[in-house]
Short mmCIF file of C-alpha atoms in Angstrom, two decimals:
data_model
loop_
_atom_site.label_atom_id
_atom_site.label_comp_id
_atom_site.label_asym_id
_atom_site.label_seq_id
_atom_site.Cartn_x
_atom_site.Cartn_y
_atom_site.Cartn_z
CA MET H 6 -16.08 46.45 36.34
CA LYS H 7 -16.52 48.18 33.01
CA ILE H 8 -15.49 46.29 29.87
CA ARG H 9 -13.93 48.50 27.23
CA ASN H 10 -14.92 46.44 24.20
CA PRO H 11 -17.64 43.88 25.09
CA GLU H 12 -18.06 42.66 21.49
CA THR H 13 -14.39 41.67 21.23
CA VAL H 14 -14.53 39.78 24.54
CA PHE H 15 -17.70 37.97 23.43
CA HIS H 16 -16.13 36.87 20.14
CA LYS H 17 -13.04 35.58 21.97
CA LEU H 18 -15.16 33.56 24.37
CA LEU H 19 -17.25 32.18 21.51
CA PHE H 20 -14.15 31.18 19.52
CA SER H 21 -12.50 29.47 22.50
CA ALA H 22 -15.71 27.51 23.22
CA SER H 23 -15.82 26.27 19.63
CA GLN H 24 -12.33 24.83 20.04
CA ILE H 25 -13.52 22.18 22.52
CA GLN H 26 -15.65 19.14 21.80
CA ILE H 27 -16.71 16.46 24.26
CA ILE H 28 -16.62 12.84 23.10
CA PRO H 29 -20.03 11.07 23.42
CA HIS H 30 -21.03 9.36 26.65
CA PHE H 31 -19.88 5.91 25.59
CA TRP H 32 -16.30 7.20 25.57
CA HIS H 33 -14.26 8.46 28.47
CA PRO H 34 -15.00 12.21 28.83
CA TYR H 35 -11.83 13.22 27.04
CA ILE H 36 -11.64 16.78 25.71
CA GLN H 37 -10.61 17.28 22.10
CA LYS H 38 -8.66 20.48 21.59
CA GLN H 39 -7.79 22.09 18.29
CA THR H 40 -4.25 22.74 19.46
CA HIS H 41 -2.66 22.47 16.05
CA VAL H 42 1.11 22.63 16.16
CA ASN H 43 2.81 23.55 12.91
CA VAL H 44 5.21 20.62 12.77
CA CYS H 45 7.88 21.27 10.16
CA MET H 46 10.43 18.49 10.04
CA LYS H 47 13.35 18.38 7.65
CA TRP H 48 13.54 15.41 5.32
CA LYS H 49 16.47 13.14 6.15
CA LYS H 50 17.81 10.66 3.63
CA ASP H 51 17.98 7.06 4.86
CA SER H 52 20.32 4.96 2.72
CA ASP H 53 19.12 1.68 4.27
CA LEU H 54 15.48 2.25 3.34
CA ASP H 55 16.47 3.64 -0.06
CA SER H 56 18.30 0.41 -0.88
CA ILE H 57 15.43 -2.07 -0.39
CA ASP H 58 15.09 -3.79 -3.76
CA SER H 59 11.67 -5.32 -3.01
CA ILE H 60 10.27 -1.78 -2.82
CA HIS H 61 12.17 0.23 -5.40
CA LYS H 62 12.48 -2.51 -8.04
CA SER H 63 8.74 -3.20 -7.90
CA LEU H 64 8.10 -0.31 -10.30
CA GLN H 65 10.12 -2.20 -12.92
CA LEU H 66 8.70 -5.57 -11.92
CA LYS H 67 5.05 -4.56 -12.17
CA PRO H 68 4.85 -4.31 -16.00
CA ILE H 69 6.94 -7.47 -16.34
CA ILE H 70 4.45 -9.47 -14.26
CA SER H 71 1.55 -7.96 -16.21
CA MET H 72 3.21 -8.93 -19.49
CA LYS H 73 3.93 -12.42 -18.18
CA ASN H 74 0.27 -12.87 -17.22
CA PHE H 75 -0.77 -11.69 -20.69
CA PHE H 76 1.45 -14.33 -22.33
CA ILE H 77 -0.05 -17.07 -20.17
CA SER H 78 -3.66 -16.02 -20.75
CA SER H 79 -3.22 -15.37 -24.50
CA SER H 80 -1.17 -18.37 -25.58
CA SER H 81 -2.87 -21.64 -26.45
CA ALA H 82 0.40 -23.60 -26.44
CA PRO H 83 1.77 -23.90 -22.87
CA HIS H 84 3.95 -26.81 -24.01
CA GLU H 85 5.80 -24.30 -26.20
CA ASN H 86 6.50 -21.92 -23.27
CA TYR H 87 3.48 -19.72 -23.98
CA CYS H 88 4.79 -18.29 -27.25
CA ILE H 89 2.94 -15.56 -29.14
CA PRO H 90 3.90 -13.39 -32.15
CA ILE H 91 5.31 -10.05 -31.20
CA SER H 92 2.66 -8.37 -33.36
CA ALA H 93 -0.05 -9.61 -30.93
CA VAL H 94 1.29 -7.41 -28.14
CA SER H 95 3.17 -4.63 -29.95
CA LYS H 96 0.28 -2.12 -29.74
CA LYS H 97 -0.74 -2.80 -26.12
CA GLY H 98 2.00 -0.84 -24.42
CA LEU H 99 -0.31 1.69 -22.74
CA GLY H 100 -2.29 -1.12 -21.13
CA PHE H 101 0.88 -2.29 -19.39
CA GLY H 102 1.96 1.20 -18.35
CA LEU H 103 4.88 1.34 -20.80
CA ASN H 104 6.20 4.54 -22.30
CA ILE H 105 8.55 2.74 -24.71
CA ARG H 106 7.99 0.31 -27.55
CA VAL H 107 6.81 -3.11 -26.43
CA ALA H 108 9.44 -4.90 -28.53
CA ARG H 109 12.22 -2.89 -26.91
CA PHE H 110 10.77 -3.61 -23.46
CA LEU H 111 10.61 -7.37 -24.07
CA ARG H 112 14.17 -7.46 -25.40
CA SER H 113 15.36 -5.59 -22.29
CA TYR H 114 14.50 -8.58 -20.09
CA PRO H 115 15.87 -11.72 -21.76
CA SER H 116 15.68 -13.60 -18.46
CA PHE H 117 11.87 -13.45 -18.76
CA PHE H 118 11.20 -13.26 -22.50
CA GLU H 119 13.02 -15.17 -25.22
CA GLU H 120 12.83 -14.06 -28.86
CA PHE H 121 12.89 -16.52 -31.75
CA THR H 122 11.90 -16.65 -35.42
CA GLY H 123 8.52 -18.13 -36.26
CA LEU H 124 7.94 -20.89 -38.77
CA LEU H 125 5.78 -18.74 -41.07
CA TYR H 126 7.15 -15.67 -42.89
CA ASN H 127 10.19 -15.47 -40.56
CA LEU H 128 8.35 -13.13 -38.15
CA PRO H 129 9.68 -12.56 -34.60
CA TRP H 130 7.94 -14.45 -31.80
CA ILE H 131 8.32 -14.19 -28.03
CA ARG H 132 8.04 -16.94 -25.43
CA LEU H 133 8.59 -17.17 -21.70
CA THR H 134 11.83 -18.58 -20.39
CA GLN H 135 11.82 -21.75 -18.33
CA LYS H 136 12.79 -19.87 -15.16
CA ALA H 137 9.88 -17.48 -15.59
CA ILE H 138 7.48 -20.40 -16.03
CA GLU H 139 8.77 -22.10 -12.88
CA LEU H 140 8.34 -18.93 -10.83
CA ASN H 141 4.85 -18.49 -12.24
CA LYS H 142 3.93 -21.99 -11.02
CA GLU H 143 5.29 -21.15 -7.58
CA GLU H 144 3.34 -17.90 -7.54
CA LYS H 145 0.14 -19.72 -8.52
CA MET H 146 0.60 -22.17 -5.65
CA ILE H 147 0.94 -19.26 -3.21
CA TYR H 148 -2.30 -17.74 -4.48
CA GLU H 149 -4.06 -21.06 -3.94
CA ASP H 150 -2.56 -21.88 -0.54
CA PHE H 151 -2.94 -18.38 0.94
CA LYS H 152 -6.22 -17.39 -0.69
CA ASP H 153 -7.96 -16.92 2.67
CA ASP H 154 -5.13 -14.72 3.93
CA ILE H 155 -5.18 -12.51 0.81
CA LEU H 156 -8.97 -12.14 0.95
CA GLY H 157 -8.72 -11.44 4.67
CA ARG H 158 -6.44 -8.47 3.95
CA LEU H 159 -8.91 -7.25 1.33
CA LYS H 160 -11.71 -7.55 3.88
CA LYS H 161 -9.79 -5.43 6.39
CA LEU H 162 -9.43 -2.72 3.76
CA MET H 163 -13.18 -2.83 3.19
CA LEU H 164 -13.96 -2.57 6.90
CA MET H 165 -11.93 0.65 7.15
CA SER H 166 -14.46 2.40 4.88
CA GLY H 167 -16.81 3.14 7.77
CA GLY H 168 -20.49 2.25 7.90
CA ARG H 169 -20.90 1.77 4.14
CA LYS H 170 -18.28 -0.98 3.80
CA VAL H 171 -18.40 -0.57 0.01
CA ILE H 172 -15.47 0.38 -2.23
CA PRO H 173 -15.64 0.78 -6.04
CA LEU H 174 -13.90 -1.98 -7.96
CA LYS H 175 -11.88 0.58 -9.91
CA VAL H 176 -10.34 1.81 -6.64
CA ILE H 177 -9.44 -1.73 -5.61
CA LYS H 178 -7.95 -2.32 -9.05
CA GLY H 179 -5.68 0.68 -8.53
CA LEU H 180 -4.34 -1.05 -5.38
CA HIS H 181 -4.24 -4.63 -6.67
CA TRP H 182 -0.43 -4.64 -6.91
CA TYR H 183 -0.03 -3.55 -3.29
CA LEU H 184 -2.78 -5.88 -2.02
CA GLY H 185 -1.34 -8.83 -3.97
CA LEU H 186 -4.58 -9.79 -5.71
CA PRO H 187 -4.23 -12.50 -8.39
CA ASN H 188 -4.98 -12.03 -12.05
CA GLU H 189 -7.93 -14.46 -11.73
CA PHE H 190 -9.67 -11.98 -9.46
CA TRP H 191 -10.17 -9.50 -12.29
CA GLU H 192 -11.19 -12.08 -14.86
CA ASP H 193 -14.36 -12.86 -12.89
CA PRO H 194 -14.60 -11.26 -9.41
CA SER H 195 -17.93 -12.93 -8.58
CA ASN H 196 -16.60 -16.38 -9.36
CA TYR H 197 -13.37 -15.82 -7.44
CA LEU H 198 -15.19 -14.53 -4.33
CA LYS H 199 -17.94 -17.16 -4.25
CA VAL H 200 -15.89 -19.26 -1.80
CA ASN H 201 -15.91 -16.41 0.74
CA LYS H 202 -19.51 -15.46 1.47
CA CYS H 203 -18.52 -12.19 3.16
CA PHE H 204 -18.16 -10.42 -0.22
CA ARG H 205 -20.66 -9.48 -2.89
CA ILE H 206 -20.62 -7.33 -6.01
CA VAL H 207 -23.11 -4.43 -5.87
CA ASP H 208 -24.17 -1.52 -8.07
CA ILE H 209 -23.19 1.92 -6.80
CA GLU H 210 -23.79 5.47 -7.99
CA GLY H 211 -22.67 6.46 -11.46
CA GLY H 212 -23.33 3.04 -12.93
CA LEU H 213 -20.16 1.62 -11.35
CA LYS H 214 -19.62 -1.74 -9.72
CA GLY H 215 -18.51 -1.93 -6.13
CA LEU H 216 -17.33 -4.57 -3.70
CA ALA H 217 -19.33 -4.84 -0.48
CA VAL H 218 -18.48 -6.79 2.66
CA PHE H 219 -20.37 -7.62 5.82
CA GLU H 220 -18.91 -8.41 9.21
CA ALA H 221 -18.55 -11.93 10.59
CA ASN H 222 -18.73 -12.53 14.34
CA ASP H 223 -15.89 -15.04 14.24
CA ASP H 224 -13.52 -12.25 13.15
CA LYS H 225 -14.23 -10.18 16.26
CA VAL H 226 -12.57 -10.15 19.66
CA ASP H 227 -14.92 -9.10 22.47
CA GLY H 228 -17.38 -7.72 19.94
CA LYS H 229 -14.99 -5.60 17.87
CA PHE H 230 -12.23 -5.86 15.28
CA LEU H 231 -8.68 -5.31 16.45
CA SER H 232 -6.01 -3.53 14.45
CA LEU H 233 -2.37 -4.58 14.34
CA MET H 234 -1.51 -1.82 16.82
CA GLN H 235 -4.05 -3.16 19.33
CA LYS H 236 -2.92 -6.77 18.92
CA ASN H 237 0.76 -5.91 19.43
CA ALA H 238 -0.07 -3.72 22.44
CA MET H 239 -2.10 -6.56 23.97
CA LYS H 240 0.83 -8.97 23.57
CA LYS H 241 3.07 -6.52 25.43
CA GLY H 242 0.46 -5.93 28.14
CA LEU H 243 0.06 -2.26 27.22
CA TYR H 244 -3.57 -2.42 26.11
CA GLY H 245 -6.57 -3.94 27.86
CA GLY H 246 -9.21 -3.44 25.18
CA GLY H 247 -10.82 -0.29 26.58
CA ALA H 248 -12.36 2.32 24.29
CA ASP H 249 -10.46 5.29 25.72
CA GLU H 250 -7.04 3.72 26.24
CA ALA H 251 -3.94 5.32 24.78
CA ILE H 252 -1.59 3.32 22.56
CA SER H 253 1.74 4.84 21.59
CA PHE H 254 2.87 4.42 18.01
CA PRO H 255 6.25 2.70 17.56
CA LEU H 256 8.77 5.35 16.58
CA PHE H 257 11.99 4.76 14.66
CA PRO H 258 13.92 8.05 14.32
CA SER H 259 16.37 8.37 11.46
CA LYS H 260 20.02 8.88 12.24
CA GLY H 261 20.99 12.48 12.75
CA VAL H 262 17.41 13.80 13.13
CA ARG H 263 16.85 16.12 16.07
CA LEU H 264 13.46 17.62 16.84
CA LYS H 265 12.83 21.00 18.40
CA GLN H 266 11.62 21.01 21.99
CA LYS H 267 8.21 22.32 20.95
CA ILE H 268 7.77 19.44 18.52
CA ASN H 269 9.00 16.92 21.10
CA ASP H 270 6.41 18.19 23.58
CA TRP H 271 3.65 17.96 20.98
CA LEU H 272 4.71 14.43 20.01
CA THR H 273 4.63 13.33 23.66
CA GLU H 274 1.09 14.66 24.07
CA PHE H 275 0.10 13.09 20.76
CA GLN H 276 1.26 9.65 21.91
CA CYS H 277 -0.81 9.96 25.10
CA LEU H 278 -4.06 10.52 23.20
CA PRO H 279 -6.63 7.67 23.08
CA TYR H 280 -6.13 5.29 20.17
CA VAL H 281 -9.02 5.26 17.67
CA SER H 282 -9.05 2.00 15.73
CA PRO H 283 -9.55 2.30 11.94
CA TYR H 284 -12.38 -0.23 12.29
CA ASP H 285 -14.31 1.79 14.90
CA ASP H 286 -16.78 4.65 14.49
CA PHE H 287 -15.08 8.03 14.17
CA SER H 288 -18.06 10.29 13.44
CA PHE H 289 -17.67 12.05 16.83
CA LEU H 290 -14.16 13.28 16.02
CA LYS H 291 -13.52 16.92 15.24
CA PRO H 292 -11.76 17.08 11.83
CA ASP H 293 -8.98 19.48 12.89
CA SER H 294 -8.21 17.92 16.26
CA ASP H 295 -5.12 15.97 17.26
CA LEU H 296 -7.35 12.98 18.06
CA SER H 297 -8.62 12.97 14.48
CA GLU H 298 -5.03 13.10 13.25
CA LYS H 299 -4.14 10.11 15.43
CA ARG H 300 -7.01 8.17 13.88
CA VAL H 301 -5.69 9.01 10.37
CA VAL H 302 -2.13 8.01 11.29
CA GLY H 303 -3.40 4.75 12.79
CA LEU H 304 -5.40 4.01 9.65
CA LEU H 305 -2.36 4.60 7.40
CA HIS H 306 -0.28 2.37 9.65
CA GLU H 307 -2.86 -0.42 9.40
CA LEU H 308 -3.24 0.04 5.65
CA LEU H 309 0.50 -0.18 4.96
CA SER H 310 0.77 -3.27 7.15
CA LEU H 311 -1.66 -5.03 4.76
CA PHE H 312 0.40 -4.31 1.63
CA VAL H 313 2.89 -6.78 0.18
CA GLU H 314 5.99 -4.58 0.62
CA HIS H 315 4.46 -2.46 3.42
CA ALA H 316 5.07 0.47 1.11
CA ALA H 317 3.29 2.25 -1.74
CA GLU H 318 3.59 5.30 -3.97
CA ARG H 319 2.20 8.32 -2.20
CA LYS H 320 -0.14 9.13 -5.08
CA ALA H 321 -1.82 5.72 -4.64
CA PHE H 322 -3.45 7.00 -1.44
CA LEU H 323 -5.29 9.76 -3.27
CA CYS H 324 -7.96 7.38 -4.60
CA LEU H 325 -8.73 6.28 -1.03
CA ARG H 326 -9.54 9.70 0.38
CA LYS H 327 -13.28 9.50 -0.26
CA CYS H 328 -13.61 5.78 0.51
CA LEU H 329 -11.76 5.88 3.84
CA CYS H 330 -12.75 9.45 4.83
CA LEU H 331 -9.17 10.70 4.76
CA PRO H 332 -8.26 14.41 4.77
CA GLN H 333 -7.60 16.19 1.52
CA LYS H 334 -3.97 16.91 2.41
CA ILE H 335 -3.16 13.35 3.34
CA HIS H 336 0.50 13.87 2.49
CA LYS H 337 0.79 16.05 5.60
CA ALA H 338 0.30 12.97 7.80
CA PHE H 339 3.43 11.40 6.33
CA GLU H 340 5.45 14.60 6.63
CA ARG H 341 4.41 15.26 10.25
CA HIS H 342 5.36 11.76 11.41
CA PRO H 343 8.80 10.94 9.95
CA HIS H 344 9.52 8.55 12.84
CA MET H 345 6.78 6.25 11.49
CA PHE H 346 6.81 6.85 7.73
CA TYR H 347 9.75 7.35 5.42
CA LEU H 348 9.33 9.17 2.11
CA SER H 349 11.73 7.83 -0.48
CA MET H 350 12.43 9.93 -3.57
CA LYS H 351 14.02 7.21 -5.71
CA ASN H 352 12.85 6.40 -9.24
CA ARG H 353 11.50 9.94 -9.72
CA THR H 354 8.52 9.21 -7.50
CA CYS H 355 7.62 9.55 -3.82
CA THR H 356 7.20 6.21 -2.05
CA VAL H 357 5.84 5.87 1.49
CA ILE H 358 7.54 3.17 3.58
CA LEU H 359 6.29 1.93 6.95
CA LYS H 360 9.42 1.97 9.10
CA GLU H 361 8.17 -0.56 11.63
CA ALA H 362 8.02 -3.30 8.98
CA TYR H 363 11.78 -3.01 8.33
CA CYS H 364 13.06 -1.88 11.73
CA ASP H 365 11.15 -4.48 13.77
CA GLU H 366 10.71 -7.67 11.75
CA LEU H 367 8.65 -9.38 14.49
CA ALA H 368 6.03 -6.64 14.69
CA ILE H 369 4.34 -7.22 11.31
CA GLU H 370 3.65 -10.55 9.65
CA ARG H 371 5.26 -10.95 6.25
CA HIS H 372 2.97 -11.10 3.26
CA PRO H 373 2.95 -14.54 1.58
CA LEU H 374 3.81 -12.96 -1.80
CA ALA H 375 6.85 -11.05 -0.52
CA GLU H 376 9.28 -13.93 -1.03
CA ILE H 377 8.15 -14.80 -4.57
CA ARG H 378 8.49 -11.17 -5.64
CA LYS H 379 12.06 -11.17 -4.39
CA LYS H 380 12.72 -14.17 -6.63
CA TYR H 381 11.19 -12.30 -9.57
CA ILE H 382 13.50 -9.35 -8.85
CA ASP H 383 16.53 -11.65 -8.73
CA LEU H 384 15.50 -13.05 -12.11
CA MET H 385 15.07 -9.51 -13.41
CA LYS H 386 18.64 -8.70 -12.37
CA GLU H 387 19.90 -11.61 -14.46
CA SER H 388 18.82 -9.70 -17.56
CA VAL H 389 21.54 -7.14 -16.89
CA SER H 390 24.29 -9.77 -16.96
CA ILE H 391 22.78 -11.49 -20.02
CA LEU H 392 22.76 -8.25 -22.02
CA ARG H 393 26.27 -7.41 -20.85
CA ASN H 394 27.60 -10.79 -22.02
CA ARG H 395 25.89 -10.32 -25.37
CA ARG H 396 27.61 -6.98 -25.87
CA LEU H 397 30.98 -8.44 -24.91
CA ASN H 398 30.53 -11.42 -27.24
CA GLY H 399 29.50 -9.04 -30.04
CA ARG H 400 32.64 -6.98 -29.58
CA ARG H 401 34.84 -10.05 -29.60
CA ALA H 402 33.20 -11.32 -32.77
CA PHE H 403 33.69 -7.93 -34.40
CA ASP H 404 37.35 -7.84 -33.37
#
């Protein structure tokens, strides 16, 4: 049989052969195909997830906690409720992430900060309220009682970085709010980590300091680390520990969302793919394959399960791309899987929320700091009523 255009046929055969990659011999001979489906799902507003105060109020709470820690570390008079002159903090607004004057910020939260006139020169001073001091003591007790748990979550983050198991300290500092690391950690990391011998501070390229971790055999099950997905699947009898077994992600569709048949078919095939743990080797994966995407989605699921609110600003994941070998367009993973991740647009920012943490309360263990942050948010709300009463009393006095 005569072929009209042999060069075209050869190129087609060569291109189709490059689309297939065989997993190494220690895996089940599963074929990875670059069958990319252009999943375009409309964003659907979820009022329940948009109304979670522990997530959306944390942007306001973060600078308050930082300011509270500054008062405690700077004041030499704890018996006087950690009072300092307002001039000692008035020019440090950028360090706390404030875009307004520090004095105005402190006066906006009278439930945390109380203003009074100093003894010398009648200058304004600020001190912590008694309720803020009590919550700080409770928070400190949590850091002491659950230190192993908090460091264990940090260790899991380190183990997701592949064979290097080293992450720069500046990257960890950018995630300290989500990981729930205490203020003492940054004062002297070496001293704080000396209790846990799995960590060590090392020098990395560029003259930076990094945090390194090595594996401990007592953390492994049958010679390997297990992710939350694997543990939950084992409890349900859906996973036996094999390397090529498929684990379906828990899906929680939003109300009123309907997917096209083509996307439904792709999602069904995606769920049947083998599960690649974020703690296992992934060097054999083809970057543009569905199996590689399932590994990325599983890593993001595990990462969000370690955070305090099981949520984070989407831009916070950008600093982890190089450390965790994530794709450049990581935001596509959130957009292509709206049944797992919800993107909230409140507070003029995009926040990623792990749906499983709020739709199935038994699936993910609560972070020990979650409850104390809720108490801080309740105290923050009291400032609104205090300021309102002051305005009403001022009007009555004027009348």
